[in-house]
Tab-separated table of C-alpha atoms and ligand atoms in Angstrom:
chain	number	residue	atom	x	y	z
H	1	UNK	CA	53.544	37.254	-17.580
H	2	UNK	CA	50.673	39.271	-16.073
H	3	UNK	CA	47.004	38.421	-15.823
H	4	UNK	CA	43.985	40.232	-14.454
H	5	UNK	CA	41.913	38.642	-11.729
H	6	UNK	CA	38.477	40.227	-12.000
H	7	UNK	CA	35.893	39.770	-9.259
H	8	UNK	CA	32.502	40.248	-10.838
H	9	UNK	CA	29.384	41.953	-9.596
H	10	UNK	CA	30.992	45.157	-8.266
H	11	UNK	CA	28.907	48.049	-9.599
H	12	UNK	CA	30.714	50.953	-11.226
H	13	UNK	CA	30.138	54.541	-10.089
H	14	UNK	CA	31.659	57.982	-10.482
H	15	UNK	CA	33.822	59.077	-13.394
H	16	UNK	CA	36.074	57.330	-15.902
H	17	UNK	CA	38.751	59.451	-17.602
H	18	UNK	CA	39.777	58.814	-21.188
H	19	UNK	CA	43.473	58.988	-22.177
H	20	UNK	CA	44.958	60.285	-25.419
H	21	UNK	CA	44.391	58.248	-28.574
H	22	UNK	CA	46.917	55.478	-29.165
H	23	UNK	CA	46.264	55.115	-32.890
H	24	UNK	CA	46.377	58.852	-33.571
H	25	UNK	CA	49.533	59.292	-31.484
H	26	UNK	CA	51.373	56.686	-33.574
H	27	UNK	CA	50.579	58.578	-36.778
H	28	UNK	CA	51.543	61.923	-35.205
H	29	UNK	CA	54.872	60.436	-34.084
H	30	UNK	CA	55.609	59.317	-37.646
H	31	UNK	CA	54.826	62.878	-38.820
H	32	UNK	CA	57.307	64.205	-36.244
H	33	UNK	CA	60.103	62.406	-38.047
H	34	UNK	CA	59.450	64.437	-41.217
H	35	UNK	CA	60.705	67.681	-39.625
H	36	UNK	CA	64.356	68.607	-39.173
H	37	UNK	CA	63.890	69.769	-35.561
H	38	UNK	CA	62.075	69.161	-32.289
H	39	UNK	CA	58.366	68.284	-32.467
H	40	UNK	CA	56.277	68.154	-29.291
H	41	UNK	CA	53.171	65.947	-29.053
H	42	UNK	CA	50.952	66.325	-25.995
H	43	UNK	CA	48.321	63.998	-24.516
H	44	UNK	CA	50.240	60.880	-25.566
H	45	UNK	CA	49.158	57.796	-23.562
H	46	UNK	CA	51.883	55.850	-21.719
H	47	UNK	CA	51.370	52.546	-23.530
H	48	UNK	CA	53.454	49.694	-24.817
H	49	UNK	CA	52.776	50.575	-28.487
H	50	UNK	CA	54.062	54.111	-27.891
H	51	UNK	CA	57.289	52.755	-26.328
H	52	UNK	CA	57.701	50.324	-29.214
H	53	UNK	CA	57.288	53.051	-31.817
H	54	UNK	CA	59.643	55.344	-29.870
H	55	UNK	CA	62.281	52.627	-30.175
H	56	UNK	CA	61.589	52.257	-33.901
H	57	UNK	CA	62.060	56.002	-34.376
H	58	UNK	CA	65.260	56.014	-32.280
H	59	UNK	CA	66.827	53.455	-34.642
H	60	UNK	CA	66.995	56.259	-37.225
H	61	UNK	CA	69.157	58.323	-34.874
H	62	UNK	CA	66.299	60.720	-34.019
H	63	UNK	CA	65.905	61.714	-30.377
H	64	UNK	CA	62.722	60.653	-28.564
H	65	UNK	CA	61.908	61.799	-25.048
H	66	UNK	CA	58.702	60.841	-23.326
H	67	UNK	CA	57.591	62.539	-20.121
H	68	UNK	CA	55.020	59.944	-19.110
H	69	UNK	CA	53.651	61.875	-16.146
H	70	UNK	CA	53.015	64.880	-18.377
H	71	UNK	CA	52.038	62.718	-21.380
H	72	UNK	CA	54.376	64.844	-23.493
H	73	UNK	CA	56.542	63.268	-26.158
H	74	UNK	CA	59.317	65.066	-28.024
H	75	UNK	CA	60.841	63.872	-31.248
H	76	UNK	CA	64.029	65.498	-32.463
H	77	UNK	CA	64.240	64.662	-36.145
H	78	UNK	CA	67.419	66.733	-36.629
H	79	UNK	CA	69.701	63.823	-35.731
H	80	UNK	CA	67.881	61.188	-37.831
H	81	UNK	CA	69.971	59.647	-40.610
H	82	UNK	CA	69.483	55.862	-40.717
H	83	UNK	CA	66.660	54.672	-42.954
H	84	UNK	CA	65.886	51.266	-41.438
H	85	UNK	CA	63.007	49.819	-39.402
H	86	UNK	CA	64.161	46.399	-38.157
H	87	UNK	CA	62.105	43.195	-37.991
H	88	UNK	CA	62.679	42.820	-34.227
H	89	UNK	CA	60.590	45.951	-33.625
H	90	UNK	CA	58.168	45.920	-36.570
H	91	UNK	CA	57.015	42.394	-35.649
H	92	UNK	CA	55.845	43.749	-32.270
H	93	UNK	CA	53.558	46.354	-33.754
H	94	UNK	CA	52.181	46.682	-37.260
H	95	UNK	CA	51.963	50.487	-37.177
H	96	UNK	CA	55.798	50.499	-37.275
H	97	UNK	CA	55.222	50.104	-41.008
H	98	UNK	CA	54.489	53.874	-41.027
H	99	UNK	CA	58.271	54.134	-41.248
H	100	UNK	CA	57.951	53.318	-44.942
H	101	UNK	CA	56.221	56.632	-45.643
H	102	UNK	CA	58.095	58.605	-42.971
H	103	UNK	CA	61.547	57.577	-44.234
H	104	UNK	CA	60.632	57.953	-47.918
H	105	UNK	CA	59.151	61.370	-47.167
H	106	UNK	CA	62.161	62.539	-45.176
H	107	UNK	CA	65.099	60.813	-46.912
H	108	UNK	CA	63.762	59.394	-50.181
H	109	UNK	CA	64.657	55.852	-49.151
H	110	UNK	CA	63.579	53.223	-46.642
H	111	UNK	CA	64.336	49.654	-45.617
H	112	UNK	CA	61.394	48.506	-43.530
H	113	UNK	CA	60.633	45.007	-42.335
H	114	UNK	CA	57.347	43.559	-43.549
H	115	UNK	CA	54.988	43.078	-40.601
H	116	UNK	CA	53.923	39.486	-40.028
H	117	UNK	CA	50.387	38.209	-39.583
H	118	UNK	CA	48.038	39.320	-36.902
H	119	UNK	CA	46.072	37.473	-34.245
H	120	UNK	CA	42.796	37.725	-36.124
H	121	UNK	CA	43.827	37.418	-39.762
H	122	UNK	CA	46.291	38.153	-42.535
H	123	UNK	CA	46.089	42.000	-42.493
H	124	UNK	CA	47.964	42.718	-45.716
H	125	UNK	CA	50.058	45.825	-46.547
H	126	UNK	CA	49.742	45.539	-50.333
H	127	UNK	CA	48.020	48.927	-50.604
H	128	UNK	CA	50.859	50.648	-48.742
H	129	UNK	CA	53.368	49.294	-51.242
H	130	UNK	CA	51.306	49.651	-54.426
H	131	UNK	CA	50.390	53.185	-53.359
H	132	UNK	CA	54.000	54.118	-52.760
H	133	UNK	CA	54.867	52.814	-56.227
H	134	UNK	CA	52.079	54.956	-57.671
H	135	UNK	CA	53.683	57.974	-55.961
H	136	UNK	CA	56.913	57.116	-57.786
H	137	UNK	CA	58.949	54.946	-55.401
H	138	UNK	CA	60.624	51.797	-56.636
H	139	UNK	CA	59.890	48.885	-54.321
H	140	UNK	CA	61.829	45.635	-53.901
H	141	UNK	CA	61.560	42.829	-51.399
H	142	UNK	CA	64.812	41.627	-49.827
H	143	UNK	CA	65.073	39.163	-46.935
H	144	UNK	CA	61.632	40.037	-45.564
H	145	UNK	CA	62.277	43.760	-45.915
H	146	UNK	CA	60.628	46.295	-48.195
H	147	UNK	CA	63.361	48.330	-49.842
H	148	UNK	CA	61.964	51.546	-51.261
H	149	UNK	CA	63.785	54.248	-53.169
H	150	UNK	CA	62.595	57.527	-54.629
H	151	UNK	CA	64.218	58.582	-57.901
H	152	UNK	CA	66.790	61.352	-57.360
H	153	UNK	CA	65.996	61.348	-53.641
H	154	UNK	CA	62.425	62.616	-53.825
H	155	UNK	CA	59.180	61.045	-54.953
H	156	UNK	CA	57.489	62.738	-57.910
H	157	UNK	CA	53.949	62.119	-56.565
H	158	UNK	CA	51.060	60.357	-58.291
H	159	UNK	CA	47.474	59.138	-58.069
H	160	UNK	CA	46.292	56.076	-56.144
H	161	UNK	CA	42.902	54.662	-55.254
H	162	UNK	CA	42.639	52.675	-52.029
H	163	UNK	CA	40.420	49.657	-52.352
H	164	UNK	CA	39.356	48.970	-49.649
H	165	UNK	CA	39.769	52.255	-47.840
H	166	UNK	CA	42.613	51.811	-45.342
H	167	UNK	CA	43.563	53.942	-42.348
H	168	UNK	CA	47.190	52.768	-42.300
H	169	UNK	CA	47.745	53.044	-46.054
H	170	UNK	CA	46.230	56.561	-46.132
H	171	UNK	CA	48.616	57.640	-43.354
H	172	UNK	CA	51.621	56.007	-44.998
H	173	UNK	CA	50.898	57.523	-48.415
H	174	UNK	CA	50.392	60.967	-46.895
H	175	UNK	CA	53.766	60.694	-45.124
H	176	UNK	CA	55.363	60.065	-48.507
H	177	UNK	CA	53.321	62.551	-50.547
H	178	UNK	CA	53.629	65.702	-48.427
H	179	UNK	CA	57.286	66.230	-49.384
H	180	UNK	CA	57.077	64.876	-52.963
H	181	UNK	CA	58.417	67.063	-55.756
H	182	UNK	CA	54.943	67.176	-57.359
H	183	UNK	CA	51.263	66.715	-56.615
H	184	UNK	CA	49.411	63.554	-55.542
H	185	UNK	CA	45.844	62.390	-55.119
H	186	UNK	CA	44.595	59.631	-52.829
H	187	UNK	CA	41.137	58.365	-53.776
H	188	UNK	CA	38.874	56.474	-51.381
H	189	UNK	CA	41.109	57.744	-48.578
H	190	UNK	CA	40.245	56.890	-44.976
H	191	UNK	CA	38.511	59.684	-43.071
H	192	UNK	CA	38.756	58.198	-39.596
H	193	UNK	CA	39.354	60.901	-36.946
H	194	UNK	CA	42.937	59.599	-36.576
H	195	UNK	CA	43.593	60.462	-40.237
H	196	UNK	CA	41.906	63.863	-39.981
H	197	UNK	CA	43.942	64.859	-36.901
H	198	UNK	CA	47.116	63.620	-38.532
H	199	UNK	CA	46.372	65.734	-41.652
H	200	UNK	CA	45.737	68.787	-39.453
H	201	UNK	CA	49.114	68.338	-37.784
H	202	UNK	CA	50.826	67.927	-41.169
H	203	UNK	CA	49.111	71.121	-42.369
H	204	UNK	CA	50.409	72.952	-39.294
H	205	UNK	CA	53.885	71.662	-40.192
H	206	UNK	CA	53.501	73.303	-43.608
H	207	UNK	CA	52.036	70.470	-45.685
H	208	UNK	CA	49.551	71.353	-48.424
H	209	UNK	CA	46.598	68.955	-48.267
H	210	UNK	CA	43.101	69.582	-49.646
H	211	UNK	CA	39.999	67.546	-48.901
H	212	UNK	CA	40.840	66.665	-45.306
H	213	UNK	CA	37.917	64.691	-43.831
H	214	UNK	CA	36.678	63.600	-47.281
H	215	UNK	CA	37.386	60.511	-49.382
H	216	UNK	CA	39.652	62.433	-51.801
H	217	UNK	CA	42.897	63.933	-50.558
H	218	UNK	CA	44.897	66.208	-52.861
H	219	UNK	CA	48.446	66.909	-51.825
H	220	UNK	CA	50.933	69.385	-53.249
H	221	UNK	CA	54.422	68.403	-52.142
H	222	UNK	CA	56.539	70.967	-50.275
H	223	UNK	CA	60.345	71.158	-49.884
H	224	UNK	CA	60.438	70.755	-46.110
H	225	UNK	CA	58.185	70.611	-43.048
H	226	UNK	CA	58.676	72.469	-39.773
H	227	UNK	CA	58.478	71.045	-36.253
H	228	UNK	CA	55.329	71.930	-34.283
H	229	UNK	CA	53.756	71.656	-30.849
H	230	UNK	CA	50.593	69.535	-31.197
H	231	UNK	CA	47.968	68.109	-28.855
H	232	UNK	CA	46.666	64.603	-29.513
H	233	UNK	CA	42.905	63.797	-29.350
H	234	UNK	CA	41.224	61.590	-26.759
H	235	UNK	CA	41.036	57.874	-27.543
H	236	UNK	CA	37.667	57.212	-29.122
H	237	UNK	CA	37.907	53.459	-28.628
H	238	UNK	CA	38.685	53.798	-24.920
H	239	UNK	CA	35.770	56.262	-24.679
H	240	UNK	CA	33.418	53.767	-26.339
H	241	UNK	CA	34.729	50.946	-24.139
H	242	UNK	CA	34.024	52.969	-20.986
H	243	UNK	CA	30.543	53.908	-22.218
H	244	UNK	CA	29.804	50.208	-22.711
H	245	UNK	CA	31.257	49.436	-19.254
H	246	UNK	CA	28.956	52.064	-17.731
H	247	UNK	CA	25.922	50.640	-19.562
H	248	UNK	CA	26.474	47.085	-18.288
H	249	UNK	CA	28.164	47.527	-14.908
H	250	UNK	CA	26.577	50.643	-13.432
H	251	UNK	CA	23.750	50.310	-10.899
H	252	UNK	CA	20.301	50.575	-12.469
H	253	UNK	CA	19.244	54.230	-12.485
H	254	UNK	CA	22.667	55.547	-11.448
H	255	UNK	CA	24.804	57.718	-13.661
H	256	UNK	CA	28.444	57.180	-14.572
H	257	UNK	CA	30.429	59.894	-16.320
H	258	UNK	CA	32.971	59.248	-19.048
H	259	UNK	CA	35.198	62.319	-19.265
H	260	UNK	CA	37.378	63.389	-22.175
H	261	UNK	CA	35.180	62.205	-25.043
H	262	UNK	CA	34.914	63.692	-28.517
H	263	UNK	CA	31.437	62.499	-29.525
H	264	UNK	CA	32.042	63.337	-33.186
H	265	UNK	CA	34.923	60.842	-33.202
H	266	UNK	CA	32.665	57.977	-32.139
H	267	UNK	CA	30.362	58.328	-35.145
H	268	UNK	CA	26.558	58.367	-35.310
H	269	UNK	CA	25.995	54.589	-35.677
H	270	UNK	CA	27.773	53.886	-32.368
H	271	UNK	CA	25.929	56.687	-30.575
H	272	UNK	CA	22.598	55.555	-32.079
H	273	UNK	CA	23.274	51.961	-31.019
H	274	UNK	CA	24.045	53.135	-27.467
H	275	UNK	CA	20.831	55.157	-27.323
H	276	UNK	CA	18.921	52.231	-28.853
H	277	UNK	CA	19.834	50.026	-25.884
H	278	UNK	CA	17.742	52.330	-23.706
H	279	UNK	CA	20.583	53.766	-21.600
H	280	UNK	CA	20.165	57.325	-20.374
H	281	UNK	CA	22.742	59.335	-22.256
H	282	UNK	CA	23.515	63.010	-21.841
H	283	UNK	CA	26.411	65.023	-23.165
H	284	UNK	CA	27.955	68.048	-21.506
H	285	UNK	CA	31.062	69.308	-23.273
H	286	UNK	CA	33.555	66.442	-23.304
H	287	UNK	CA	31.673	64.426	-20.670
H	288	UNK	CA	29.109	61.751	-21.468
H	289	UNK	CA	26.836	60.644	-18.637
H	290	UNK	CA	25.429	57.115	-18.958
H	291	UNK	CA	22.564	55.840	-16.841
H	292	UNK	CA	21.893	52.126	-16.856
H	293	UNK	CA	18.233	51.231	-17.516
H	294	UNK	CA	16.364	48.326	-15.877
H	295	UNK	CA	16.868	46.279	-19.031
H	296	UNK	CA	19.122	46.817	-22.020
H	297	UNK	CA	17.564	46.339	-25.466
H	298	UNK	CA	19.487	44.108	-27.909
H	299	UNK	CA	20.755	46.243	-30.800
H	300	UNK	CA	22.394	44.505	-33.751
H	301	UNK	CA	25.371	46.299	-35.308
H	302	UNK	CA	27.479	46.124	-38.418
H	303	UNK	CA	30.958	47.602	-38.337
H	304	UNK	CA	32.161	49.820	-41.158
H	305	UNK	CA	34.762	52.435	-41.973
H	306	UNK	CA	34.221	55.812	-40.310
H	307	UNK	CA	31.658	57.090	-39.518
H	308	UNK	CA	30.431	53.482	-39.269
H	309	UNK	CA	30.344	51.475	-36.042
H	310	UNK	CA	34.075	50.942	-35.220
H	311	UNK	CA	35.457	47.429	-35.653
H	312	UNK	CA	37.572	48.160	-32.567
H	313	UNK	CA	34.374	48.276	-30.463
H	314	UNK	CA	32.605	45.150	-31.689
H	315	UNK	CA	34.145	42.719	-29.173
H	316	UNK	CA	33.047	45.002	-26.316
H	317	UNK	CA	29.568	45.307	-27.878
H	318	UNK	CA	29.259	41.504	-27.757
H	319	UNK	CA	29.429	41.718	-23.962
H	320	UNK	CA	26.789	44.442	-23.898
H	321	UNK	CA	24.510	42.232	-26.022
H	322	UNK	CA	25.001	39.352	-23.580
H	323	UNK	CA	23.629	41.665	-20.863
H	324	UNK	CA	20.590	42.711	-22.937
H	325	UNK	CA	17.144	41.094	-23.009
H	326	UNK	CA	16.833	39.191	-26.284
H	327	UNK	CA	19.083	38.158	-29.145
H	328	UNK	CA	21.089	40.302	-31.561
H	329	UNK	CA	23.831	40.069	-34.160
H	330	UNK	CA	27.181	41.621	-34.991
H	331	UNK	CA	28.738	41.668	-38.448
H	332	UNK	CA	32.253	43.009	-39.016
H	333	UNK	CA	32.627	44.297	-42.576
H	334	UNK	CA	36.157	45.660	-41.934
H	335	UNK	CA	37.753	42.436	-40.635
H	336	UNK	CA	35.378	39.688	-41.694
H	337	UNK	CA	36.445	37.101	-39.114
H	338	UNK	CA	37.610	39.136	-36.138
H	339	UNK	CA	35.856	36.829	-33.681
H	340	UNK	CA	38.662	35.163	-31.708
H	341	UNK	CA	37.101	36.394	-28.451
H	342	UNK	CA	33.911	34.352	-28.964
H	343	UNK	CA	35.283	30.938	-27.869
H	344	UNK	CA	36.770	32.626	-24.776
H	345	UNK	CA	33.506	34.380	-23.930
H	346	UNK	CA	31.692	31.062	-24.349
H	347	UNK	CA	33.906	29.688	-21.566
H	348	UNK	CA	32.189	32.288	-19.385
H	349	UNK	CA	28.731	30.869	-20.149
H	350	UNK	CA	27.987	33.356	-22.894
H	351	UNK	CA	25.814	31.898	-25.622
H	352	UNK	CA	27.318	33.461	-28.718
H	353	UNK	CA	28.038	31.695	-31.979
H	354	UNK	CA	29.636	32.711	-35.250
H	355	UNK	CA	27.263	31.856	-38.094
H	356	UNK	CA	27.554	32.916	-41.732
H	357	UNK	CA	30.173	35.543	-40.906
H	358	UNK	CA	28.269	37.113	-38.046
H	359	UNK	CA	28.005	36.632	-34.313
H	360	UNK	CA	24.608	35.844	-32.832
H	361	UNK	CA	24.442	36.643	-29.124
H	362	UNK	CA	21.791	35.471	-26.689
H	363	UNK	CA	21.106	38.129	-24.086
H	364	UNK	CA	20.066	37.673	-20.499
H	365	UNK	CA	22.211	34.674	-19.474
H	366	UNK	CA	24.226	35.138	-16.289
H	367	UNK	CA	27.931	35.006	-17.163
H	368	UNK	CA	30.231	33.103	-14.859
H	369	UNK	CA	33.927	33.502	-14.051
H	370	UNK	CA	36.530	31.379	-15.842
H	371	UNK	CA	40.156	31.368	-16.978
H	372	UNK	CA	40.216	33.016	-20.391
H	373	UNK	CA	42.929	33.991	-22.832
H	374	UNK	CA	43.481	37.397	-24.414
H	375	UNK	CA	44.031	37.031	-28.136
H	376	UNK	CA	44.309	40.663	-29.185
H	377	UNK	CA	43.896	44.120	-27.773
H	378	UNK	CA	40.136	44.646	-28.122
H	379	UNK	CA	39.319	40.981	-27.469
H	380	UNK	CA	41.157	41.306	-24.127
H	381	UNK	CA	39.125	44.244	-22.936
H	382	UNK	CA	35.899	42.425	-23.827
H	383	UNK	CA	36.997	39.650	-21.442
H	384	UNK	CA	37.589	42.203	-18.680
H	385	UNK	CA	34.112	43.694	-19.255
H	386	UNK	CA	32.590	40.210	-19.178
H	387	UNK	CA	34.493	39.475	-15.947
H	388	UNK	CA	33.046	42.620	-14.367
H	389	UNK	CA	29.468	41.395	-14.859
H	390	UNK	CA	30.148	37.673	-14.311
H	391	UNK	CA	29.457	35.720	-11.145
H	392	UNK	CA	32.712	34.767	-9.405
H	393	UNK	CA	36.297	35.295	-10.466
H	394	UNK	CA	37.625	35.651	-13.994
H	395	UNK	CA	41.313	35.273	-14.798
H	396	UNK	CA	42.176	37.139	-17.992
H	397	UNK	CA	45.502	35.692	-19.131
H	398	UNK	CA	48.125	37.298	-21.409
H	399	UNK	CA	47.125	40.884	-20.769
H	400	UNK	CA	50.209	42.115	-22.588
H	401	UNK	CA	47.800	42.605	-25.484
H	402	UNK	CA	45.714	44.898	-23.331
H	403	UNK	CA	48.750	46.860	-22.146
H	404	UNK	CA	49.410	47.790	-25.778
H	405	UNK	CA	46.357	49.994	-25.892
H	406	UNK	CA	44.670	50.756	-22.536
H	407	UNK	CA	46.491	53.082	-20.159
H	408	UNK	CA	46.213	52.017	-16.472
H	409	UNK	CA	42.956	50.208	-17.248
H	410	UNK	CA	42.699	48.332	-13.959
H	411	UNK	CA	43.490	51.465	-11.944
H	412	UNK	CA	40.859	53.507	-13.768
H	413	UNK	CA	38.178	50.826	-13.394
H	414	UNK	CA	39.068	50.064	-9.752
H	415	UNK	CA	38.834	53.768	-8.870
H	416	UNK	CA	35.273	53.559	-10.228
H	417	UNK	CA	34.309	50.521	-8.127
H	418	UNK	CA	35.576	47.494	-10.071
H	419	UNK	CA	37.664	44.785	-8.410
H	420	UNK	CA	40.564	43.941	-10.747
H	421	UNK	CA	44.013	42.812	-9.634
H	422	UNK	CA	47.121	42.481	-11.791
H	423	UNK	CA	48.945	39.278	-10.895
H	424	UNK	CA	52.165	37.774	-12.311
H	425	UNK	CA	51.925	34.133	-13.283
H	426	UNK	CA	53.835	31.386	-15.028
H	427	UNK	CA	51.871	30.333	-18.070
H	428	UNK	CA	53.626	26.949	-18.220
H	429	UNK	CA	53.304	26.070	-14.535
H	430	UNK	CA	51.939	22.592	-13.946
H	431	UNK	CA	48.502	23.007	-12.242
H	432	UNK	CA	49.231	20.204	-9.763
H	433	UNK	CA	52.379	22.029	-8.648
H	434	UNK	CA	50.680	25.340	-7.845
B	1	UD1	C1	43.762	50.706	-38.110
B	1	UD1	C2	43.800	50.690	-36.593
B	1	UD1	C3	43.050	49.467	-36.063
B	1	UD1	C4	41.639	49.398	-36.647
B	1	UD1	C5	41.686	49.509	-38.181
B	1	UD1	C6	40.290	49.617	-38.794
B	1	UD1	C7	45.924	51.756	-36.091
B	1	UD1	C8	47.308	51.608	-35.578
B	1	UD1	N1	45.181	50.638	-36.154
B	1	UD1	O1	44.448	49.533	-38.556
B	1	UD1	O2	42.978	49.582	-34.638
B	1	UD1	O3	41.056	48.155	-36.304
B	1	UD1	O4	42.419	50.692	-38.565
B	1	UD1	O5	39.620	50.729	-38.289
B	1	UD1	O6	45.474	52.856	-36.382
B	1	UD1	N2	43.782	46.310	-46.158
B	1	UD1	C9	44.229	45.693	-47.319
B	1	UD1	N3	45.477	46.021	-47.783
B	1	UD1	C10	46.285	46.905	-47.148
B	1	UD1	C11	45.816	47.532	-45.975
B	1	UD1	C12	44.551	47.212	-45.505
B	1	UD1	O7	43.525	44.890	-47.931
B	1	UD1	O8	47.398	47.151	-47.619
B	1	UD1	C13	42.430	45.974	-45.637
B	1	UD1	C14	42.473	45.291	-44.278
B	1	UD1	O9	42.701	43.893	-44.382
B	1	UD1	C15	41.109	45.636	-43.720
B	1	UD1	C16	40.840	47.023	-44.294
B	1	UD1	O10	41.756	47.183	-45.368
B	1	UD1	O11	40.140	44.737	-44.192
B	1	UD1	C17	41.024	48.161	-43.322
B	1	UD1	O12	42.281	48.027	-42.676
B	1	UD1	P1	43.131	49.312	-42.268
B	1	UD1	O13	42.236	50.504	-42.231
B	1	UD1	O14	44.337	49.379	-43.114
B	1	UD1	O15	43.588	48.969	-40.789
B	1	UD1	P2	44.921	49.427	-40.075
B	1	UD1	O16	45.340	50.765	-40.555
B	1	UD1	O17	45.911	48.308	-40.118
């Protein structure tokens, strides 16, 4: 297994480049399977989740070629014929469940393993299944698999209200609805940038979708979709992570640039919270320049669906609050108890506690290096950020979580002044024997 050894106290400088969005790319890849031909997706990050989903797609018989250096991924849906997504792959990544919609939309049937739990909670898929039934699929559960069939090979379409609004369920239902024999409506649909970009690609493929970017999506099914050449958006969560890194680990008064940012994708509450901390912040095209102030102000946040403060940035924000002067709180309204990183951060001398469903963070305490465990993707990166501002050495164990979603993270941060080494280790080695 790999770990990161982070030596703290090395100030960041220069420019951090943002890769293509992982979450959007996964949805775009599922869309690629709907066309009977070769779809090209550009600006795809070379990440473990992308390789996993490529393997899931290949099980159908479709061709997948990924030019990592060029970040170009091609999906040839012409050879797809099998309608299965096996447990061995779905258990590695929940977004594999997009195969339910992709296979129903393309072939009118699907046998997709149910994803298991998740590091920070149950994360159900009930809306995906109930929604698909509302669009006209019959759904059965067999041996841990969802077996879905559309009558006479094509779903008729229907109306479904998502409660709560769900990114994944919106994407899955769209995959099924765009080739239905009739019309559909999704109420309380997600309008995260990932969903909007995905809808735009589907429209380019020939799908008829109204209301893109709003809470109500109206879809008129079409007979077939065409392959397209599409460019993925930058990763908004990586962008936000780098902006937080710049705010806490830059030298006071010096500017760090984060390049390849779509500010609109970050949402106003995140940008307002950043400005509220007192950092200098200027935007020039797709580059955001962050200047660290003498002291950071503690800004409490509450995550919410887009355009709310992203849940995928709250663990990183905890570290920023620990570097601020004063106390502040974080509440996650999307995943109520996504706080597995707190006990690990406490091992680094952070005073943060979970109380009544929110985290209270004391700012201004010097963090210190420790051995800490990654528990999920965003929790892991918060440990790396904490290590960068801690005194001494931090060992972030189990970084396979991090490799799912941050492309060449240590290389990018080291090129900007950080000191992070990737080291292989044996998790079960007896300490006395080392
Ligand atoms: C996506 C993102 C993830 C992000 C999350 C919220 C991908 C691959 N992942 O996950 O990084 O943290 O959005 O922005 O894009 N829910 C149900 N029933 C369902 C589905 C969801 O109750 O069938 C609930 C969830 O428990 C959660 C809320 O809906 O409380 C939102 O989850 P959802 O938007 O579905 O998250 P994902 O699409 O899984």
